[in-house]
XYZ file of C-alpha atoms in Angstrom:
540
model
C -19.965 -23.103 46.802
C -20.781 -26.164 48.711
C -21.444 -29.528 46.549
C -24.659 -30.420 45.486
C -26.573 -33.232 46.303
C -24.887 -36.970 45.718
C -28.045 -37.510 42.587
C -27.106 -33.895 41.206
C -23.241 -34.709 41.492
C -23.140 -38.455 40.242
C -26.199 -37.014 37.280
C -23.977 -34.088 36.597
C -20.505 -35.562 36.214
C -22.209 -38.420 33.852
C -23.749 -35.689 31.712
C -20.064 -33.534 32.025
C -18.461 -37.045 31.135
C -20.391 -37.332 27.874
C -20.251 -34.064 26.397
C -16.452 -34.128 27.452
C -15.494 -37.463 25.357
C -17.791 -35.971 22.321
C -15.558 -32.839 22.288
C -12.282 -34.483 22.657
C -13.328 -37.382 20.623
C -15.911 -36.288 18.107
C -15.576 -39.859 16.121
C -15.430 -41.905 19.353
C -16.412 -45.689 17.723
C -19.378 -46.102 20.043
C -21.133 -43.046 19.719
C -19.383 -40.887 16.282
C -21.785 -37.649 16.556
C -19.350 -35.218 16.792
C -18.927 -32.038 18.531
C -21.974 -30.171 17.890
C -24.332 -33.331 18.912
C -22.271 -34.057 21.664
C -22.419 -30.530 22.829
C -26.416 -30.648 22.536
C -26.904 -33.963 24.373
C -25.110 -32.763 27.399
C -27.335 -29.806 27.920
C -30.282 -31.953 27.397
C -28.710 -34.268 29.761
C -28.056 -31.675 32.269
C -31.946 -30.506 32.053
C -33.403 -34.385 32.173
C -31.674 -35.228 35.429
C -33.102 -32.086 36.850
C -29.191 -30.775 37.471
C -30.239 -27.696 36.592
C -34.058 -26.161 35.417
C -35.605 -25.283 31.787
C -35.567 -21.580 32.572
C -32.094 -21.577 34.144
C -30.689 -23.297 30.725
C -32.022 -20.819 28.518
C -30.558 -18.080 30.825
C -26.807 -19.822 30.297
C -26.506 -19.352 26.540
C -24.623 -16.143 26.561
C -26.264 -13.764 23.637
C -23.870 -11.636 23.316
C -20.991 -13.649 22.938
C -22.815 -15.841 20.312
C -23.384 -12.266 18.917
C -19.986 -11.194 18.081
C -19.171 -14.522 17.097
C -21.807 -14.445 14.242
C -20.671 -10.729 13.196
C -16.914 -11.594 13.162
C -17.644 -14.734 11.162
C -19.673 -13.067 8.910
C -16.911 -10.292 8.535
C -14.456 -12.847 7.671
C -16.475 -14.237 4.921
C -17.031 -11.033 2.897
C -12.976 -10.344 3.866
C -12.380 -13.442 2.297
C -14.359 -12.710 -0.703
C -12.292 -9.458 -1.022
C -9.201 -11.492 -1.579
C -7.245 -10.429 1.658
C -6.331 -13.469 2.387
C -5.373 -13.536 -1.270
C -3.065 -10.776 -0.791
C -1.561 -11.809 2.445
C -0.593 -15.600 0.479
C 1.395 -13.522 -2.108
C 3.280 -11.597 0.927
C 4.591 -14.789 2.064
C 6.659 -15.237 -1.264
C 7.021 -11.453 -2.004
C 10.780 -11.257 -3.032
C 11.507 -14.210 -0.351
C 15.006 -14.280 0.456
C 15.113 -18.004 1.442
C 13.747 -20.965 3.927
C 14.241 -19.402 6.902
C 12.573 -16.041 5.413
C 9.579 -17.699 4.449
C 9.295 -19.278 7.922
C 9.307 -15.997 9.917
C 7.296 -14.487 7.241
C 4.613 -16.875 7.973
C 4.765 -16.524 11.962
C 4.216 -13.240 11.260
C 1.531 -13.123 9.101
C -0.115 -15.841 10.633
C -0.069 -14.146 14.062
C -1.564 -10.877 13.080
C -4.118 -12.101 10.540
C -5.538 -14.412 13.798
C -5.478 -11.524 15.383
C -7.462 -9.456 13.261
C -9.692 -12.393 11.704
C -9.768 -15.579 13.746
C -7.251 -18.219 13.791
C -9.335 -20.601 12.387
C -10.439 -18.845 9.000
C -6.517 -18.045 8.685
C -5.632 -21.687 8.857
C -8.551 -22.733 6.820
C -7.580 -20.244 3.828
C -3.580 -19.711 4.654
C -3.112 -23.727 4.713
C -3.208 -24.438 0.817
C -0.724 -21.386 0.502
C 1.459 -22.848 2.299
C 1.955 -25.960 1.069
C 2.170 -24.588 -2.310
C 5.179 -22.304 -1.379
C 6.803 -24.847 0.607
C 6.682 -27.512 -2.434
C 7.655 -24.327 -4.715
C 10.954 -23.699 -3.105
C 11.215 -28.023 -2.491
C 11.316 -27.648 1.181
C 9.518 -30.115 3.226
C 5.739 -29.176 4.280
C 5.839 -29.600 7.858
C 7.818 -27.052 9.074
C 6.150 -24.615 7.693
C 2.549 -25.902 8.575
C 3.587 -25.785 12.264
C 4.804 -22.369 12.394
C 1.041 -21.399 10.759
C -0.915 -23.207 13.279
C 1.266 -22.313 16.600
C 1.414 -18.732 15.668
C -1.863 -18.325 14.600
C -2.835 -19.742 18.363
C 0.008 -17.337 19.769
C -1.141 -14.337 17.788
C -4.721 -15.407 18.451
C -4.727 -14.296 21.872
C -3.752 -10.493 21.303
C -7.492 -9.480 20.251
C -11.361 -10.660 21.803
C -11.933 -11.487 18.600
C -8.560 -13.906 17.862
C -10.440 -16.970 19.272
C -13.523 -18.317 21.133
C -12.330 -18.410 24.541
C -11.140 -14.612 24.251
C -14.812 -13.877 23.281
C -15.932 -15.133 26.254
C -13.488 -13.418 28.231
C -14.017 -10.183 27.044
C -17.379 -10.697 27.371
C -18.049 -12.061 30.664
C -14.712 -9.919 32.320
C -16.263 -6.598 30.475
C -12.429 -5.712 29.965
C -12.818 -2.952 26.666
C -11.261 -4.360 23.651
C -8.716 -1.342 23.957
C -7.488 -2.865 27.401
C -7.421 -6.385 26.622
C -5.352 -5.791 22.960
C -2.483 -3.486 25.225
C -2.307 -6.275 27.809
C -1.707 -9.343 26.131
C -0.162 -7.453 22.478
C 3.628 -7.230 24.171
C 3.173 -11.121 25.500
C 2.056 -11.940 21.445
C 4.817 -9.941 19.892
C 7.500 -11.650 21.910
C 5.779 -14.813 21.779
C 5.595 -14.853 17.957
C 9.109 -14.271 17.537
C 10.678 -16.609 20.183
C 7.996 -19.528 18.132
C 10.108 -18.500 15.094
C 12.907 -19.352 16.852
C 12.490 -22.227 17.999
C 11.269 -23.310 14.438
C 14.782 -22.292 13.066
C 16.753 -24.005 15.966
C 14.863 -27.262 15.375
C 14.412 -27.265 12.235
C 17.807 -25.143 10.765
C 19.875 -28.306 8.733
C 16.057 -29.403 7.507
C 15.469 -26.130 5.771
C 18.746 -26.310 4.313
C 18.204 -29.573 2.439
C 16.038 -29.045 -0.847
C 14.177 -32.332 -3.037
C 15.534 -34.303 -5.718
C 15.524 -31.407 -8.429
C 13.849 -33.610 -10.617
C 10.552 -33.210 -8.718
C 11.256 -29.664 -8.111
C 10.986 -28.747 -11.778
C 8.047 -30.016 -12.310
C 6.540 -28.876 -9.329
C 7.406 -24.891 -10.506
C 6.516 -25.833 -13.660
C 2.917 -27.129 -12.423
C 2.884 -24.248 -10.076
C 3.239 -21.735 -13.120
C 0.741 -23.185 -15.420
C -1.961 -22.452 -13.027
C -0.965 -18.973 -12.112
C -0.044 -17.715 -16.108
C -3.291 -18.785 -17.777
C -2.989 -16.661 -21.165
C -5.871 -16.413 -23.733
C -5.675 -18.556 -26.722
C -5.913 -17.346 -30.305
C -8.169 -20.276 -31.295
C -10.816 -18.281 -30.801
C -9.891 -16.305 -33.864
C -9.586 -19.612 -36.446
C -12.697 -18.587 -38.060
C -11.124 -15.602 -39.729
C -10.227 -16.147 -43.860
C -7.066 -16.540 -44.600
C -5.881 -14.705 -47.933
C -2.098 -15.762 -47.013
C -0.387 -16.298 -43.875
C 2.349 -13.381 -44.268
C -0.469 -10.994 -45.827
C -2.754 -11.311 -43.328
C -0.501 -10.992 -40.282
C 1.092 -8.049 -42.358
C -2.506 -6.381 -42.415
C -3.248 -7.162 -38.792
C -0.232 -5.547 -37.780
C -1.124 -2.478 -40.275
C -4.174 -2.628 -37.878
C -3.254 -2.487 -34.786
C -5.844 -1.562 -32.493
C -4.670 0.674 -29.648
C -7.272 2.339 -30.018
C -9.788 4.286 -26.837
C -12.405 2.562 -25.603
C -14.834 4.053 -27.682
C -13.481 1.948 -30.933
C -13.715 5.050 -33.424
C -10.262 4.921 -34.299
C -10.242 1.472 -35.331
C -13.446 1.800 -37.137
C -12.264 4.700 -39.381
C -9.169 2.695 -40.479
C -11.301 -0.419 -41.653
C -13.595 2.605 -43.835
C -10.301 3.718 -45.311
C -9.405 -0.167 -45.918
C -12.579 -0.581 -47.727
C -12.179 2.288 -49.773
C -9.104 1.857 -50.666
C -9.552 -1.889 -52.242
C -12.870 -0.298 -54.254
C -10.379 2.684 -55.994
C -7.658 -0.368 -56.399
C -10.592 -2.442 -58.252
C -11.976 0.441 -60.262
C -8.337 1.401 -61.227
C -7.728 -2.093 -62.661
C -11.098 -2.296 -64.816
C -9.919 1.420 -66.044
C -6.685 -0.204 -67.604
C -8.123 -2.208 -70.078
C -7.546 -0.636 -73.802
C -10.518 0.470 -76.084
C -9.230 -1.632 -78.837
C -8.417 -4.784 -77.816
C -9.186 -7.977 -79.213
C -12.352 -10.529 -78.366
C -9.463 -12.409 -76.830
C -8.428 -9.800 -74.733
C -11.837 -8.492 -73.725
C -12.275 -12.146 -72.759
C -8.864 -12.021 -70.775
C -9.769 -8.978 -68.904
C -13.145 -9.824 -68.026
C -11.897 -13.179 -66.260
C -9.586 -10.477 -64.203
C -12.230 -8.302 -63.332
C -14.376 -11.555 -62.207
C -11.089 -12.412 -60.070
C -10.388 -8.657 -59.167
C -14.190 -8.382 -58.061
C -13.913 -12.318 -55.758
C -10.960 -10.641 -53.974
C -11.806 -7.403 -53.337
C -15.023 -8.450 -52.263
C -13.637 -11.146 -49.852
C -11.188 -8.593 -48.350
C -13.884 -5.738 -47.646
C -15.716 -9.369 -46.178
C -12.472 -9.644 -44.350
C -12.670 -5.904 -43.043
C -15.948 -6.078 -41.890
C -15.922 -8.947 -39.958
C -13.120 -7.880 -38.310
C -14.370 -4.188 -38.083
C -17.874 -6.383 -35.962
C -15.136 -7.943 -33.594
C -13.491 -5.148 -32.976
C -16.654 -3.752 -32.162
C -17.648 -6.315 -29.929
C -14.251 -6.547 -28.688
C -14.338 -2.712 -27.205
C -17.965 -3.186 -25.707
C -16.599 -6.052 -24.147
C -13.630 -3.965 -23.009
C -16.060 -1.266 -22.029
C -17.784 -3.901 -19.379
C -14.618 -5.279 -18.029
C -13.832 -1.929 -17.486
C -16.362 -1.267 -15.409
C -16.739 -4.409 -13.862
C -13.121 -3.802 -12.469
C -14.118 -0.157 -10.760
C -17.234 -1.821 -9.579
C -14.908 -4.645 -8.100
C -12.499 -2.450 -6.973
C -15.000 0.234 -5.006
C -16.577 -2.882 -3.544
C -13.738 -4.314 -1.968
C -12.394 -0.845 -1.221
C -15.810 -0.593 1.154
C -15.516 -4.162 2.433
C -12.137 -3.063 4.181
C -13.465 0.403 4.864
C -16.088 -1.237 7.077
C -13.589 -3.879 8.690
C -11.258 -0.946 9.645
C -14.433 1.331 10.907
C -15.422 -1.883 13.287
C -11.624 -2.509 14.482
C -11.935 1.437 15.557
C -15.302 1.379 17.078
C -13.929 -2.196 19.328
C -10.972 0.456 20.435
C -13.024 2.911 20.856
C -14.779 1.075 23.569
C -18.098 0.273 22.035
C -20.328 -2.540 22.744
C -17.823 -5.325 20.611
C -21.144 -8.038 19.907
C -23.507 -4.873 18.847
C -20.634 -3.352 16.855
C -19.651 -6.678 14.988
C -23.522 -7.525 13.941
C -23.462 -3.970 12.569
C -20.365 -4.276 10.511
C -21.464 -7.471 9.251
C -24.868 -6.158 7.857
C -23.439 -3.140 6.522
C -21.617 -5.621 4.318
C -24.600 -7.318 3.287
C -25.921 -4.614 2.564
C -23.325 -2.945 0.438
C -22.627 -6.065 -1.604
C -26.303 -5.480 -2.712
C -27.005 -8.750 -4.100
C -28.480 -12.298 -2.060
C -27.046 -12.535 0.976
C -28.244 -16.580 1.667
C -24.668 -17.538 -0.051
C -22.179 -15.848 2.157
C -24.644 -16.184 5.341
C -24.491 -20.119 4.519
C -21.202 -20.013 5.309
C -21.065 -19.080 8.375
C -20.293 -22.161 11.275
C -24.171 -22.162 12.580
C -22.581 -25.810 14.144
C -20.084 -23.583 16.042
C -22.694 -21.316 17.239
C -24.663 -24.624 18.240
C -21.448 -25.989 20.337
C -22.072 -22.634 22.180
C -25.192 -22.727 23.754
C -25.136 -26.408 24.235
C -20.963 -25.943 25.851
C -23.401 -22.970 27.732
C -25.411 -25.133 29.046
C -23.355 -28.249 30.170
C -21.011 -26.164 32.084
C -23.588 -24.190 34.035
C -25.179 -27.855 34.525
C -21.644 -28.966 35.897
C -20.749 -25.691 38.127
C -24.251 -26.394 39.818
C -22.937 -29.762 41.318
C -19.903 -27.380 43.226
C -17.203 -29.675 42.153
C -15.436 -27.216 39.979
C -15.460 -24.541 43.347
C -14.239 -27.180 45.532
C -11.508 -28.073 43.654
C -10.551 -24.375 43.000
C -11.520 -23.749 46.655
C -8.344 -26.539 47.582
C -6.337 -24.864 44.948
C -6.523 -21.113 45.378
C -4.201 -20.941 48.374
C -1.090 -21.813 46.003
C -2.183 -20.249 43.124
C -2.091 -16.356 44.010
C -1.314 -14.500 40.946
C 0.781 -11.559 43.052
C 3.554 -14.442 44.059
C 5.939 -15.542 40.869
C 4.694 -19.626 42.422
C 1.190 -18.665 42.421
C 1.294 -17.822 38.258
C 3.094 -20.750 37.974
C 0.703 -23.079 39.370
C -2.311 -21.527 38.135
C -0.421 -21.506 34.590
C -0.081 -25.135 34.608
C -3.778 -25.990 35.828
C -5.036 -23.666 33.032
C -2.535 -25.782 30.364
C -3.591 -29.246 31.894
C -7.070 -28.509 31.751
C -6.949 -26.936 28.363
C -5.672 -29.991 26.750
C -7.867 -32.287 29.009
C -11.089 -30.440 28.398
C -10.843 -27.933 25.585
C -9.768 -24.065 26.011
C -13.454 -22.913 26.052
C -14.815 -25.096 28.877
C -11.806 -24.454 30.829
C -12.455 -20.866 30.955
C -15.781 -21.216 31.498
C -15.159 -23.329 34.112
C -12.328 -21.568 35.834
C -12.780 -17.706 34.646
C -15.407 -16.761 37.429
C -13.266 -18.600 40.614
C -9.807 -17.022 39.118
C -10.851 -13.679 38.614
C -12.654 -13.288 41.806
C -9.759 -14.689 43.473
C -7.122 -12.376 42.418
C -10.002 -9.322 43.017
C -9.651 -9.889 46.543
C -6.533 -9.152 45.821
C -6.863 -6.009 43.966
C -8.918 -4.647 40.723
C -5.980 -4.740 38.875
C -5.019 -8.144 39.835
C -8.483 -9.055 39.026
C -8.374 -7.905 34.609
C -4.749 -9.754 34.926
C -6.082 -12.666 36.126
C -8.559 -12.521 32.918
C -5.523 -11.479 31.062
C -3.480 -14.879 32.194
C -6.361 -17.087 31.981
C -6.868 -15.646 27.891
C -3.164 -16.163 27.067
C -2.068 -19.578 28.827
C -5.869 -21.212 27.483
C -5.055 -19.918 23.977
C -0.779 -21.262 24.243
C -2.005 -24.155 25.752
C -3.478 -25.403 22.048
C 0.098 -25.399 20.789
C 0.898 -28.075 23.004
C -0.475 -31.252 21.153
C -1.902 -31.765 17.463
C -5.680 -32.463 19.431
C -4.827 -29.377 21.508
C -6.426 -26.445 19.440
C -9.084 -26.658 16.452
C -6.774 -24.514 14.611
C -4.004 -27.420 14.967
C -6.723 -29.817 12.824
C -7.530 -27.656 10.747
C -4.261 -27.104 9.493
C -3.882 -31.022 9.766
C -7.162 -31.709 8.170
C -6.508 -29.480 5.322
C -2.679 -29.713 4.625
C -4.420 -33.915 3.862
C -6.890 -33.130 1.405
C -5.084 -30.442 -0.682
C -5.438 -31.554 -4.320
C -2.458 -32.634 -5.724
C -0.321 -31.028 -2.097
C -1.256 -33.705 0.069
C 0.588 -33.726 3.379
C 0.066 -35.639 6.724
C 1.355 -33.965 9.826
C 1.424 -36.250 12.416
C 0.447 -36.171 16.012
C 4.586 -36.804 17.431
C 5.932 -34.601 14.428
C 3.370 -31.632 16.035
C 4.345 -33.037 20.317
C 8.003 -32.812 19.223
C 8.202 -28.905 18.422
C 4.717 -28.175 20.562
C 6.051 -29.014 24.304
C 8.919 -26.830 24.045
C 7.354 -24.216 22.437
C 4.368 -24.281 24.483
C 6.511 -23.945 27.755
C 8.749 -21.603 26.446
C 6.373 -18.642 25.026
C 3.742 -19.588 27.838
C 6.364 -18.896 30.627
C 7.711 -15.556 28.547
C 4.575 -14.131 27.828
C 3.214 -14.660 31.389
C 6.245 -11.688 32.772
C 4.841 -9.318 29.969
C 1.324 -9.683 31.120
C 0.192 -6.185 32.328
């Protein structure tokens, strides 16, 4: 495509220019809107200096992709409310053999639950874990946060739905999910464990230096009383007390292990009851026909005292005999509550499994995700506004202004002129071709963001290496999906999944870490390189 004309190409760059400092730089001092805003000016930019029409804008945002981002997001929520993430927290400490355990556990789990759920709701939820085991076993944090974030981008790239760049790929290449998993999964697998590593080569006499004890204690100690919260039996104070020894001798008398139903229980409190009326009638019985005045007196004083006590014991026996009661309905809820819980979440990953089929299975992924997450809203049965207000609608935003702003800067030809002075070195059937294109893809991925990098480069690439041959042409998707997605592990600003885990790791209550931008440059370049060359031979 030839350029456009000098106005569209100065107009166009400028707008390009903007919306590429607001994504970079959301809280750049002179103009801190953020992504989102910065995403939405640039299109509106692109339309006001005419670089490309009204109509022709509209026709950019891509529906389905925004689609099956929505459904996947909305997946994750009600996955998240079904405690998986939950579950995969207590695998990373699951009879942990040690540092260097933990850190491959977390690689591991990290990778596939990006895979399955998006790295970004891993890190978001996975983060806190992390730093809790870490300061559990009085290891330092950031070790342990890096192999989260760069194998959540590494295992991020084995799926369409691992990351926002893979949706578009899938999308726009029309490569079935089936294909694109079986392509890229060996390039993950490896990938993930030559990331571990590398973690345990760089970080080996680290791991094997633990806290001042001290501060370990009562870190365990901290971590304990928040997982072991027992009930407390001040709730039972307002029971009489007859004495101390009696009463705990009676309670253990009546020992409810009873069934749900309470009857058992019930019928030992009658018998209580009956018994202490036969033991006061037998002691008004005993008093001799011909006693004195005196003694009548004496005996009626221990009939008043015989009556007080037997009538604050049966007291005693039904008031407990009403908590007990209340006790086994309340038992009789829970009960149910738990089955309800339990059939609920049973459905929730019923559903996520029946969508991860029907994606292998070929079927349309955007159509099949929207269906999976309304079958969830609809199963939960109750208002969906509180797990639909959790869903990034600022993400979805980015989109279709990103949509926009790209098509706006395509139109101007510079992106197919550059690519056009390019293509002749980067061939993907020459070992130097993949090379070349590999580092262009990992330049512009850190200059510009992985999304607008494959927007900008997906179409040229793949219809380069068609020319080729078909095949050539789904591997050059394949490449373009697995260096864009490595390429975030290369700096701390290179992947949002990096910030997240940066951003979160610093506001953890009472966990607080900082990992810094050198700390994440130090282990990223090498590792970046490393599993970016390695995964690009097991690229089929």
């Amino acid at each position: 495509m030839a350029l456009a004309s000098s106005v569209k190409v100065v107009l166009g760059s400028i707008a390009f220019a903007i919306f590429w400092v607001l994504a970079v730089f959301p809280a750049v001092p002179f103009l801190p809107v953020g992504r989102t805003a910065g995403s939405l000016l640039g299109a509106m930019l692109m339309v006001l200096f005419r670089v490309i029409t009204p109509d022709h804008a509209y026709d950019a945002i891509d529906l389905p992709i925004l689609g099956l981002l929505f459904g996947t997001m909305v997946v994750s929520v009600y996955l998240e409310r079904a405690d998986i993430f939950k579950y995969l927290g207590k695998l990373l400490s699951w009879k942990s053999k040690g540092a260097k355990d933990l850190i491959c556990r977390i690689c591991l789990i990290s990778a596939i639950s990006s895979a399955l759920f998006t790295n970004d709701t891993s890190c978001v939820i996975l983060t806190e874990f992390v730093l809790k085991i870490a300061r559990q076993h009085n290891l330092p944090p950031h070790p342990f946060l890096l192999a989260l974030a760069s194998s959540a981008n590494i295992g991020s790239a084995a799926t369409p739905i691992g990351n926002p760049q893979n949706l578009v790929i899938a999308v726009q290449s029309k490569i079935s999910f089936g294909d694109f998993v079986l392509g890229i999964l060996p390039a993950m697998l490896v990938g993930v464990l030559v990331n571990a590593l590398l973690l345990l080569c760089m970080y080996w006499k680290l791991l094997c230096v633990q806290k001042d004890e001290e501060d370990a204690t009562g870190e365990v100690v901290a971590e304990e009383d928040v997982i072991s919260h027992r009930f407390s039996p001040a709730t039972m104070s307002h029971f009489p007390s007859l004495n101390s020894q009696e009463w705990n001798s009676r309670l253990e008398s009546m020992n409810v292990q009873s069934s749900p139903n309470g009857n058992g229980s019930t019928a030992h409190l009658d018998t209580l009851r009956n018994r202490v009326i036969s033991a006061d009638q037998n002691e008004i019985q005993r008093v001799p026909s011909g006693a004195t005045d005196s003694a009548k007196n004496s005996n009626a004083s221990k009939e008043a005292t015989a009556d007080a006590v037997a009538l604050k014991m049966i007291a005693t026996a039904d008031s407990l005999k009403d908590v007990l009661s209340v006790q086994s309905s309340e038992e009789k809820e829970n009960l149910s509550t738990r089955w309800k819980r339990r059939f609920w979440k049973f459905c929730v990953y019923f559903v996520t499994v029946g969508m991860l089929i029907s994606l292998l299975m070929g079927l349309n992924m955007s159509w099949t995700a929207i269906t999976a997450a309304l079958a969830l809203v609809v199963l939960d049965f109750t208002d969906a506004r509180p797990c639909l207000e959790k869903v990034s609608y600022s993400l979805l935003i980015f989109f279709c202004g990103m949509f926009i702003t790209v098509e706006g800067f395509n139109k101007t030809g510079i992106p197919s002129s550059l690519w056009y002075l390019m293509e002749p070195y980067a061939k993907i059937n020459h070992v130097s071709g993949k090379a070349v294109l590999a580092i262009v893809i990992l330049v512009l991925s850190n200059l510009a963001s992985n999304v607008p990098t494959v927007l900008l480069l997906g179409g040229p690439v793949a219809a380069s290496a068609a020319a080729i041959s078909a095949s050539d042409g789904k591997k050059a998707w394949l490449i373009l999906a697995w260096v864009s997605t490595v390429a975030g592990n290369l700096s701390l600003l290179g992947s949002a999944a990096n910030l997240i885990v940066c951003e979160q790791a610093r506001r953890t209550p009472h966990l607080e870490y900082t990992l810094s931008f050198w700390k994440h440059l130090k282990f990223g370049v090498p590792s970046t390189l490393i599993v970016t060359a390695i995964g690009l031979t097991l690229i089929r």
